[in-house]
Coordinates of C-alpha atoms in Angstrom, one line a residue:
X1 CA 16.4 71.0 -40.5
X2 CA 15.2 70.1 -43.8
X3 CA 12.4 67.6 -44.3
X4 CA 11.2 64.6 -45.0
X5 CA 10.5 65.3 -48.4
X6 CA 14.0 67.5 -49.2
X7 CA 15.9 64.9 -48.1
X8 CA 14.1 62.6 -50.7
X9 CA 14.8 65.3 -53.8
X10 CA 18.3 65.1 -53.2
X11 CA 18.7 62.3 -53.0
X12 CA 17.6 61.1 -55.8
X13 CA 20.6 64.2 -57.4
X14 CA 22.5 62.7 -55.4
X15 CA 21.8 59.3 -56.8
X16 CA 21.6 60.3 -60.6
X17 CA 25.2 61.7 -59.6
X18 CA 26.0 58.6 -58.4
X19 CA 25.2 57.0 -61.9
X20 CA 25.5 59.5 -64.6
X21 CA 29.4 59.9 -62.6
X22 CA 29.4 56.2 -62.4
X23 CA 29.0 55.5 -66.3
X24 CA 31.7 58.4 -67.5
X25 CA 34.2 56.6 -65.6
X26 CA 33.3 53.5 -66.8
X27 CA 33.6 54.9 -70.3
X28 CA 37.0 56.2 -69.3
X29 CA 38.3 53.1 -67.7
X30 CA 37.8 50.4 -70.0
X31 CA 39.1 52.9 -73.5
X32 CA 41.8 52.7 -71.3
X33 CA 41.5 49.0 -70.6
X34 CA 40.7 48.1 -75.1
X35 CA 43.9 50.7 -75.4
X36 CA 46.4 49.4 -73.2
X37 CA 45.3 45.0 -75.1
X38 CA 45.9 47.1 -78.5
X39 CA 49.4 48.3 -77.5
X40 CA 50.5 44.5 -75.7
X41 CA 48.1 42.7 -78.4
X42 CA 46.8 41.2 -75.8
X43 CA 44.4 38.1 -76.1
X44 CA 41.8 37.5 -73.7
X45 CA 43.1 33.9 -72.3
X46 CA 46.0 37.2 -71.7
X47 CA 44.0 39.2 -68.8
X48 CA 41.1 36.5 -67.9
X49 CA 43.4 32.7 -67.7
X50 CA 41.2 30.2 -67.0
X51 CA 40.5 29.3 -64.5
X52 CA 41.4 25.0 -63.4
X53 CA 38.7 22.8 -65.0
X54 CA 37.9 21.0 -61.3
X55 CA 38.0 24.9 -59.9
X56 CA 35.0 25.7 -62.3
X57 CA 32.6 23.2 -62.4
X58 CA 32.6 22.4 -58.7
X59 CA 33.0 19.3 -58.8
X60 CA 36.5 16.6 -58.3
X61 CA 38.3 14.6 -59.8
X62 CA 37.0 11.0 -60.4
X63 CA 39.8 9.0 -58.5
X64 CA 40.2 5.2 -59.3
X65 CA 38.7 2.1 -56.6
X66 CA 41.0 0.8 -53.9
X67 CA 38.0 -1.0 -52.7
X68 CA 35.3 -3.8 -54.1
X69 CA 32.8 -5.9 -52.1
X70 CA 33.6 -9.4 -53.8
X71 CA 30.2 -10.2 -52.7
X72 CA 28.6 -7.4 -55.3
X73 CA 30.8 -5.5 -57.2
X74 CA 30.4 -2.5 -55.3
X75 CA 33.7 -0.3 -55.1
X76 CA 35.0 2.0 -52.5
X77 CA 37.0 5.0 -53.1
X78 CA 38.8 4.7 -49.3
X79 CA 37.6 8.7 -49.3
X80 CA 34.1 9.7 -47.2
X81 CA 32.3 7.9 -44.7
X82 CA 33.2 3.8 -45.9
X83 CA 29.5 2.0 -46.8
X84 CA 28.7 -0.5 -45.0
X85 CA 30.1 -3.6 -46.6
X86 CA 33.9 -2.1 -44.9
X87 CA 32.4 -1.1 -41.9
X88 CA 34.2 -3.4 -39.2
X89 CA 36.3 -4.9 -41.5
X90 CA 40.4 -5.1 -42.3
X91 CA 40.0 -3.2 -45.8
X92 CA 43.8 -5.1 -46.5
X93 CA 40.9 -7.7 -48.1
X94 CA 39.0 -6.0 -49.7
X95 CA 41.5 -4.0 -52.1
X96 CA 41.6 -3.7 -55.7

């Protein structure tokens, strides 16, 4: 049976081998990708198309307001929780 210290040494040796193998294989993979990109004259956009703007920024597109409070001029798009000035009211009379 191996002692704790021997196992730790084996672990370090394995981690070093893993690191070296990954670096070697990563270099090979990058070389293959570069070769294919050059062969097919691809651009970065071909390989990595731009994400939709709304998803990449994390914010949705602006929505036009549907309702306006005639007293204050405040507006509401009709999305999300209704503001107090329109709660329990007929929304049709606030429509823009």
